[in-house]
Short mmCIF file of C-alpha atoms in Angstrom, two decimals:
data_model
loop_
_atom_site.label_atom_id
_atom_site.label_comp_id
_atom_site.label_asym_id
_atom_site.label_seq_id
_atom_site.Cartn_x
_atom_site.Cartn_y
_atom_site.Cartn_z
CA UNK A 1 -8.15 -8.82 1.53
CA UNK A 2 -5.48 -8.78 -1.59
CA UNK A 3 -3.32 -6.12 -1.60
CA UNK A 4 -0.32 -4.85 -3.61
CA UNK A 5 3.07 -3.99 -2.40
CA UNK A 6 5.37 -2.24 -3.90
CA UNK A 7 9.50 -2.16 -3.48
CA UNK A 8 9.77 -5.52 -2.22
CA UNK A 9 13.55 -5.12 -2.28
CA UNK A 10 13.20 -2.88 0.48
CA UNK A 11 14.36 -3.03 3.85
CA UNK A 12 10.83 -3.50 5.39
CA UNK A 13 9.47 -5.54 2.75
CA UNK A 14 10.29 -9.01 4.70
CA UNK A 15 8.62 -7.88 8.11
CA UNK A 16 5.54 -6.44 6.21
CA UNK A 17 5.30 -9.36 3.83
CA UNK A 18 5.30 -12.12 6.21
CA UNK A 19 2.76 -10.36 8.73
CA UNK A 20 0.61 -9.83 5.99
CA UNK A 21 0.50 -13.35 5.05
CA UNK A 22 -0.08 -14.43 8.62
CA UNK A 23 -2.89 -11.98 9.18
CA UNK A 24 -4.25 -13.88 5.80
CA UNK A 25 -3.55 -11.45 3.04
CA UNK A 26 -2.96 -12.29 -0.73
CA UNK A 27 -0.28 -10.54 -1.42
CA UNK A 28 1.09 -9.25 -4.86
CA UNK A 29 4.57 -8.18 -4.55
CA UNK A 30 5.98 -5.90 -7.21
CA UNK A 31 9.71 -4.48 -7.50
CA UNK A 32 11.91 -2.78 -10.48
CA UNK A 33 14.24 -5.21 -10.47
CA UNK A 34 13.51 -8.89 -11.11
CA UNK A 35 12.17 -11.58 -8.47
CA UNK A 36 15.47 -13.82 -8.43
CA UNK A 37 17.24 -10.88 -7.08
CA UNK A 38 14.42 -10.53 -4.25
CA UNK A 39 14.20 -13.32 -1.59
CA UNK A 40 10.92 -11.55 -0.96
CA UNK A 41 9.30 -12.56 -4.13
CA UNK A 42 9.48 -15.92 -2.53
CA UNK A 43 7.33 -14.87 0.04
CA UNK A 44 4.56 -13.40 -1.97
CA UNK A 45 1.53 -15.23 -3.88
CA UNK A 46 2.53 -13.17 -7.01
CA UNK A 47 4.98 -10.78 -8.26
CA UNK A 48 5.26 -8.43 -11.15
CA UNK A 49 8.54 -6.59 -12.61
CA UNK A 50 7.19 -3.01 -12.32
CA UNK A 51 8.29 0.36 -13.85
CA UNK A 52 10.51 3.06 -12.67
CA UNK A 53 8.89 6.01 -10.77
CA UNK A 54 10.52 7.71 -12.98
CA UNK A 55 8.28 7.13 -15.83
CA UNK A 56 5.61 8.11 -13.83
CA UNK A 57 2.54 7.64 -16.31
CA UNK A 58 3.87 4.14 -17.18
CA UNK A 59 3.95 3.37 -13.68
CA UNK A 60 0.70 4.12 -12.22
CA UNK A 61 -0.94 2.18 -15.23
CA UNK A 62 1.01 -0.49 -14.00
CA UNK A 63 -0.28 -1.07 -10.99
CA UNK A 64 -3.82 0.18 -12.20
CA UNK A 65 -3.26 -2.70 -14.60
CA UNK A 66 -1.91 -5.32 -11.60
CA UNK A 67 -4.42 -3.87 -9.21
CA UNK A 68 -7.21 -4.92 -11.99
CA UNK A 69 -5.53 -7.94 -13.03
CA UNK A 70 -5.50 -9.56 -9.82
CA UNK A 71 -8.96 -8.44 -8.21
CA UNK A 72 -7.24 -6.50 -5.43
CA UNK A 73 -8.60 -4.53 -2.87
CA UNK A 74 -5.64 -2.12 -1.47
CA UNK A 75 -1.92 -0.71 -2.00
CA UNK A 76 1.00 -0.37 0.12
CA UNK A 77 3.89 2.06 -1.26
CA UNK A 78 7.08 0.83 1.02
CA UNK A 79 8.97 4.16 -0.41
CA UNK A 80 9.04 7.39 -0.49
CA UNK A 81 9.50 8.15 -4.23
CA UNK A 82 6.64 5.46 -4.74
CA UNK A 83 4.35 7.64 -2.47
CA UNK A 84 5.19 10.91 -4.25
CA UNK A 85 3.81 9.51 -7.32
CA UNK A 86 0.65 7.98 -6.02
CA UNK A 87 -0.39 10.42 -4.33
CA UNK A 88 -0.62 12.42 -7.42
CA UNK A 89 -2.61 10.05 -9.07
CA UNK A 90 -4.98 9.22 -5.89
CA UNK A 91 -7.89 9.57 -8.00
CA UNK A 92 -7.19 6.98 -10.56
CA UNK A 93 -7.31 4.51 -7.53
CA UNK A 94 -10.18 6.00 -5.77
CA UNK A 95 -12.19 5.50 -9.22
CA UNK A 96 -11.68 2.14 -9.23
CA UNK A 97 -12.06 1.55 -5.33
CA UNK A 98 -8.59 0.85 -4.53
CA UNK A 99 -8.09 1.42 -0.59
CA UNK A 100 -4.32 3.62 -0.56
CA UNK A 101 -2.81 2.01 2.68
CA UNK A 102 -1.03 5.12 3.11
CA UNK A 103 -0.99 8.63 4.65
CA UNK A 104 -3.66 11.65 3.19
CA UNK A 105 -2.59 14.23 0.90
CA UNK A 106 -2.64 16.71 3.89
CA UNK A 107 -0.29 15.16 5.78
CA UNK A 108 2.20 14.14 2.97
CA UNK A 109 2.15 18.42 1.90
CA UNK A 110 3.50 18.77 5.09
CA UNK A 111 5.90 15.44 6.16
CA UNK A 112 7.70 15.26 2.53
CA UNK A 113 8.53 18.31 2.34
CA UNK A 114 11.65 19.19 4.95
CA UNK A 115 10.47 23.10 5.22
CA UNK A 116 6.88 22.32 5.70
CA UNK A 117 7.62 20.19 8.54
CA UNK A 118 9.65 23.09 10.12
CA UNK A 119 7.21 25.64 9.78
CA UNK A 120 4.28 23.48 10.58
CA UNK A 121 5.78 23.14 14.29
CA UNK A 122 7.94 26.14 14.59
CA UNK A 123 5.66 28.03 16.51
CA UNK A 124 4.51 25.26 18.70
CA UNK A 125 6.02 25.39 22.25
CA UNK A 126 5.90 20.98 22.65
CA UNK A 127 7.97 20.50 19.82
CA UNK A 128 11.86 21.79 19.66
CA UNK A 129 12.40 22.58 15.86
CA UNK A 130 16.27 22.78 14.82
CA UNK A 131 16.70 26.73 13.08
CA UNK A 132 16.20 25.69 9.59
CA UNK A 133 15.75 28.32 6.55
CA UNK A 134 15.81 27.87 2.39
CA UNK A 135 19.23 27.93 0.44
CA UNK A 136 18.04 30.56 -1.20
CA UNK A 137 16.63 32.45 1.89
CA UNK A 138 19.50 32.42 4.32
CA UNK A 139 20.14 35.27 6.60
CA UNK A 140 23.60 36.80 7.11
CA UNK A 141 23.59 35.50 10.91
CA UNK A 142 23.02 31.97 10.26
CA UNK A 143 25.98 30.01 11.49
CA UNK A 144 28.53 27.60 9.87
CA UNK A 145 29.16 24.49 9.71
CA UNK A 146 25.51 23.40 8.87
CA UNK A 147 23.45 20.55 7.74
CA UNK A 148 22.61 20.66 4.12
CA UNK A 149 19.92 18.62 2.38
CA UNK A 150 17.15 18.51 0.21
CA UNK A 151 13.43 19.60 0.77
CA UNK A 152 11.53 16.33 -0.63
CA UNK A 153 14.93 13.92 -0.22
CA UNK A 154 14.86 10.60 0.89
CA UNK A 155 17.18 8.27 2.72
CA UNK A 156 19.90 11.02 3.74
CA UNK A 157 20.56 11.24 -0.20
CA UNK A 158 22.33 14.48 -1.05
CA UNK A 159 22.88 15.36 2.51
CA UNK A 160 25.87 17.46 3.29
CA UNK A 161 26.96 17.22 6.68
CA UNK A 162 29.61 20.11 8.33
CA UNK A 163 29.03 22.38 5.14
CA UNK A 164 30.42 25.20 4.93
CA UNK A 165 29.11 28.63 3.61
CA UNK A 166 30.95 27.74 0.06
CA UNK A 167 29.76 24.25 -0.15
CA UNK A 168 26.19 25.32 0.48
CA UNK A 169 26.54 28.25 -2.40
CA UNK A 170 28.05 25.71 -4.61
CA UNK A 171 25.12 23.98 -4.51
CA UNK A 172 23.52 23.90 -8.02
CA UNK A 173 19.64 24.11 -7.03
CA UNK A 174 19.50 25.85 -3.94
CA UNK A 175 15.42 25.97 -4.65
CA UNK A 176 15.12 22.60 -3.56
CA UNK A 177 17.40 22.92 -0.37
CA UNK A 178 17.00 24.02 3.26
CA UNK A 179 19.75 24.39 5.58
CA UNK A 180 19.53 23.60 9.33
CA UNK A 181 21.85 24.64 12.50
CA UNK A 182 24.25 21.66 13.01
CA UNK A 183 23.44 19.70 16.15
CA UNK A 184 25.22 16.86 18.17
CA UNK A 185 23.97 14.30 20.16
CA UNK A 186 21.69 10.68 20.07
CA UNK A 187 19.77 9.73 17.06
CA UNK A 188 16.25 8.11 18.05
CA UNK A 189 13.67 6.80 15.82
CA UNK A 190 10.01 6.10 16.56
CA UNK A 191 7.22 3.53 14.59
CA UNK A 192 4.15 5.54 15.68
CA UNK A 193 0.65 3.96 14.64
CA UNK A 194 -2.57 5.86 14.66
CA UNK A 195 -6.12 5.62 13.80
CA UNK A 196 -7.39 9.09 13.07
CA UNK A 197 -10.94 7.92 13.24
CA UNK A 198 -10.61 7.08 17.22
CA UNK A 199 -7.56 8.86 17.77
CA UNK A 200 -5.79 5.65 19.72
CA UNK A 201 -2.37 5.35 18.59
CA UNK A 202 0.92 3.08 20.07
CA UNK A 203 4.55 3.85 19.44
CA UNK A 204 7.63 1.88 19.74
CA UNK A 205 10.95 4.20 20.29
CA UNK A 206 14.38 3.46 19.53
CA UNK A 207 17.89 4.78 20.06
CA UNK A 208 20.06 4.13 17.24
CA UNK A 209 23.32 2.79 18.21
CA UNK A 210 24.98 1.87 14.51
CA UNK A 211 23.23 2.88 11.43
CA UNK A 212 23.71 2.83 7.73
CA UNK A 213 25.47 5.96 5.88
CA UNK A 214 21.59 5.95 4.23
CA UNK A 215 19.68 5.85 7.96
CA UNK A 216 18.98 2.35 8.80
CA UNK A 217 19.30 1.40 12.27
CA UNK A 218 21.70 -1.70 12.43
CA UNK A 219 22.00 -2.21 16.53
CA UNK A 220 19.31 0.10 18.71
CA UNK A 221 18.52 0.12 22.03
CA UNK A 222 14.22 0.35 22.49
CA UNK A 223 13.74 2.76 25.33
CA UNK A 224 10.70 3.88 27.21
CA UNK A 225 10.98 7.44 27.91
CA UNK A 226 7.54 9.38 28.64
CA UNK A 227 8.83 12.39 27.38
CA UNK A 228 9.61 11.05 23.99
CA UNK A 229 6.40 9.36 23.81
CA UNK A 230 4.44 12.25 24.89
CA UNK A 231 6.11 14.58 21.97
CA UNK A 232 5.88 11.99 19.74
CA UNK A 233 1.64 11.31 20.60
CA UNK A 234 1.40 15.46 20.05
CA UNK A 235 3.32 15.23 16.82
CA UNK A 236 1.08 12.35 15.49
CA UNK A 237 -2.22 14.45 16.86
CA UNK A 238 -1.25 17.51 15.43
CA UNK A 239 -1.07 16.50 11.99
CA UNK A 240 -3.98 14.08 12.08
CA UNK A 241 -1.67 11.06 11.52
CA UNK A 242 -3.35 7.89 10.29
CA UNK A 243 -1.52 4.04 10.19
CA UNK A 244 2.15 4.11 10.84
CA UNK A 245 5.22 6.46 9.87
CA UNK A 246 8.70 6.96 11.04
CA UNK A 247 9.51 9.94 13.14
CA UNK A 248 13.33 10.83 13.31
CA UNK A 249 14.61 13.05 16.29
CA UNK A 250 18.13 14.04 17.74
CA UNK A 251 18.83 14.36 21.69
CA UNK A 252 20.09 17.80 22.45
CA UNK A 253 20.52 19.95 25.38
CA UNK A 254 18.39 18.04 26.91
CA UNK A 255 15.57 18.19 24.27
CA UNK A 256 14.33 15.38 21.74
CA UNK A 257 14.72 17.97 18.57
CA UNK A 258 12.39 16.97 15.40
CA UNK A 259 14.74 15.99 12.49
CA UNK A 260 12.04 14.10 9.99
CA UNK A 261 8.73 11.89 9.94
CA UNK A 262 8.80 9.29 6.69
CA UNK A 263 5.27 8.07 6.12
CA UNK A 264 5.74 4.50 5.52
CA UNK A 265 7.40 1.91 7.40
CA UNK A 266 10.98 2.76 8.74
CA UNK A 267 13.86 0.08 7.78
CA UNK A 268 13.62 -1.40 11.34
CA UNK A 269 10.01 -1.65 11.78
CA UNK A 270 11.05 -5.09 12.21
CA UNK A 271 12.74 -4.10 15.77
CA UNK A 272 9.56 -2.95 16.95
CA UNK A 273 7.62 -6.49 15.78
CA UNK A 274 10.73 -7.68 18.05
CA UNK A 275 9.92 -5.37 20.61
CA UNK A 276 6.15 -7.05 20.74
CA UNK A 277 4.26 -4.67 18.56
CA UNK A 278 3.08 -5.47 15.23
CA UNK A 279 2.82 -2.39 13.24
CA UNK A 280 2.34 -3.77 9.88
CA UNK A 281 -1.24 -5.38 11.39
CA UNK A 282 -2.32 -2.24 13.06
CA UNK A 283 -1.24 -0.01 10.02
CA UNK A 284 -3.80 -1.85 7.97
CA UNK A 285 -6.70 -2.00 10.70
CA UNK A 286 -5.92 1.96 10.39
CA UNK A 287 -7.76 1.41 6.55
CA UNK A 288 -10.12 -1.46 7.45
CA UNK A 289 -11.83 0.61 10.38
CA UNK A 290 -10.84 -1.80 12.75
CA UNK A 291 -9.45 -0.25 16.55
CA UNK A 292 -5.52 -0.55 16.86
CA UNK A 293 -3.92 -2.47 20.06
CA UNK A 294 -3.23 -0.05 22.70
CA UNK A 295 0.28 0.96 23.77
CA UNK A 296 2.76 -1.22 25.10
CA UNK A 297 5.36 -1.06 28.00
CA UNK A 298 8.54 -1.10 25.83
CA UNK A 299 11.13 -3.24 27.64
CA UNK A 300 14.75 -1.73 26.92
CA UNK A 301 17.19 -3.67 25.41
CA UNK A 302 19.46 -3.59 22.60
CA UNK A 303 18.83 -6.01 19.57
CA UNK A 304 21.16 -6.31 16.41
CA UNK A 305 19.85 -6.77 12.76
CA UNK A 306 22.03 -9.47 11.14
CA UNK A 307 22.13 -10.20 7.37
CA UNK A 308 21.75 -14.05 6.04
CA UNK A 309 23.17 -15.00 2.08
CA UNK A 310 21.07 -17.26 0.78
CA UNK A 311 20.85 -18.75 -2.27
CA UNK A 312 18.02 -17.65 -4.99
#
């Protein structure tokens, strides 16, 4: 198969690259900034300088253009934003028979937006939901400090932390904000891979130890807990999940609270490849039709993701 990814610069893009190659991809690697300022573009058979997202038109006719160029078969949106825009344009690449190696429409109405996601589950008994409400919808009895942040965000940007009442109504446009009841306790992460057409799915869970202002794990600990896996297998069920996303919860009073699912491939999906399961290969047999490997018995231990300078 020959398949286009996009975002190359990001924090996945090296795991999913290289497996990609060794499960005997071609792979076109595309990225807004240029390919000396990527070791990644090494690693691909191609690259391409694309667009901003933010020119939206100009940037799905580039990678209609790319996709046509090159003969290729699929695409794989490493980001958010980039997933946002594709998905509405999906029928520009289902016309010409370009396999999206990403989640449906259905799920993304629910996972990328922040309210969605807590109304979806806040009336289902399996899954603790944090009290969350619109900025512009807040009742009188909702208590400060809070967490602040915005519906469709990405990678903890404009997140405010122990805000108070007037932070939260200084906030220009409350329409796009919810806020949530401020909790304390462990973050963990899970890479959760399913196949909706079988239902067989396999996750890898993580606490994270050190992280990134932004999210990204830095030193976890894997961890095996049924409990976790269990709410995490009902999550992925319940919303019909198909190839791999990122679900973020927080342990509190003794409950794994839902915080966020991203539906692409977390910035440590290379800790679960460590961990002995290869995501990136079962995301795509999620689009080829092929079954996913079953679950694995996640040995605990803590591993550390270190950072290399190289020269271009």
């Amino acid at each position: 198969m020959r398949i286009l990814v996009t975002a190359i610069g990001s924090m996945s893009a090296e795991c999913t690259i290289k497996r990609l190659k060794e499960d005997g991809y071609y792979v076109v690697g595309c990225d807004i900034y240029p390919k000396e300022w990527h070791l990644e573009s090494k690693l691909c058979d191609m690259f391409y300088q694309a667009p901003s997202t933010r020119c939206e038109d100009e940037y799905i006719s580039f990678l209609l253009k790319t996709c046509s160029e090159n003969h290729l078969d699929a695409l794989l949106p490493l980001t958010d934003l980039e997933i946002d825009v594709i998905n509405r344009h999906r029928d520009g690449f289902v016309k010409e028979k370009i396999q999206l190696c990403m989640q449906s429409s259905q799920v993304l109405s629910v996972v990328r937006d922040k309210y969605e996601l807590y109304a979806f589950f806040r009336n289902d008994e399996l899954v603790p939901t944090i009290e969350t409400h619109l900025a512009t919808k807040i009742p009188d009895t909702f208590r400060y400090p809070c967490v602040a942040k915005p519906c469709h965000g990405r990678s903890s940007e404009g997140l405010l932390r122990n805000a108070s009442k007037e932070q939260v109504l200084a906030i220009i446009d409350k329409r796009d904000y919810i806020v949530q009841e401020q909790l304390h306790g462990e973050i963990f992460t899970v890479d959760y891979v399913r196949t909706s057409a079988s239902g067989c799915d396999a996750c890898v869970p993580r606490q994270e130890l050190l992280r990134t202002s932004n999210g990204a794990g830095l030193t976890i600990r894997t961890c095996n807990d049924p409990k976790l896996i269990s709410l995490v297998r009902h999550i992925g069920k319940s919303l019909n999940i198909n190839g791999c996303v990122n679900m973020e919860f927080i342990f509190c009073r003794n409950n794994y609270y839902l915080i966020d699912i991203n539906p692409r491939f977390s910035a440590g999906i290379a800790f679960s490849e460590k961990s002995g399961y290869d995501m990136v290969t079962n995301h795509m047999r999620c689009f080829t039709g092929d079954e996913i490997d079953s679950c694995i018995d996640i040995e605990e231990r803590i591993i550390i993701k270190k950072y290399e300078e190289v020269f271009s």
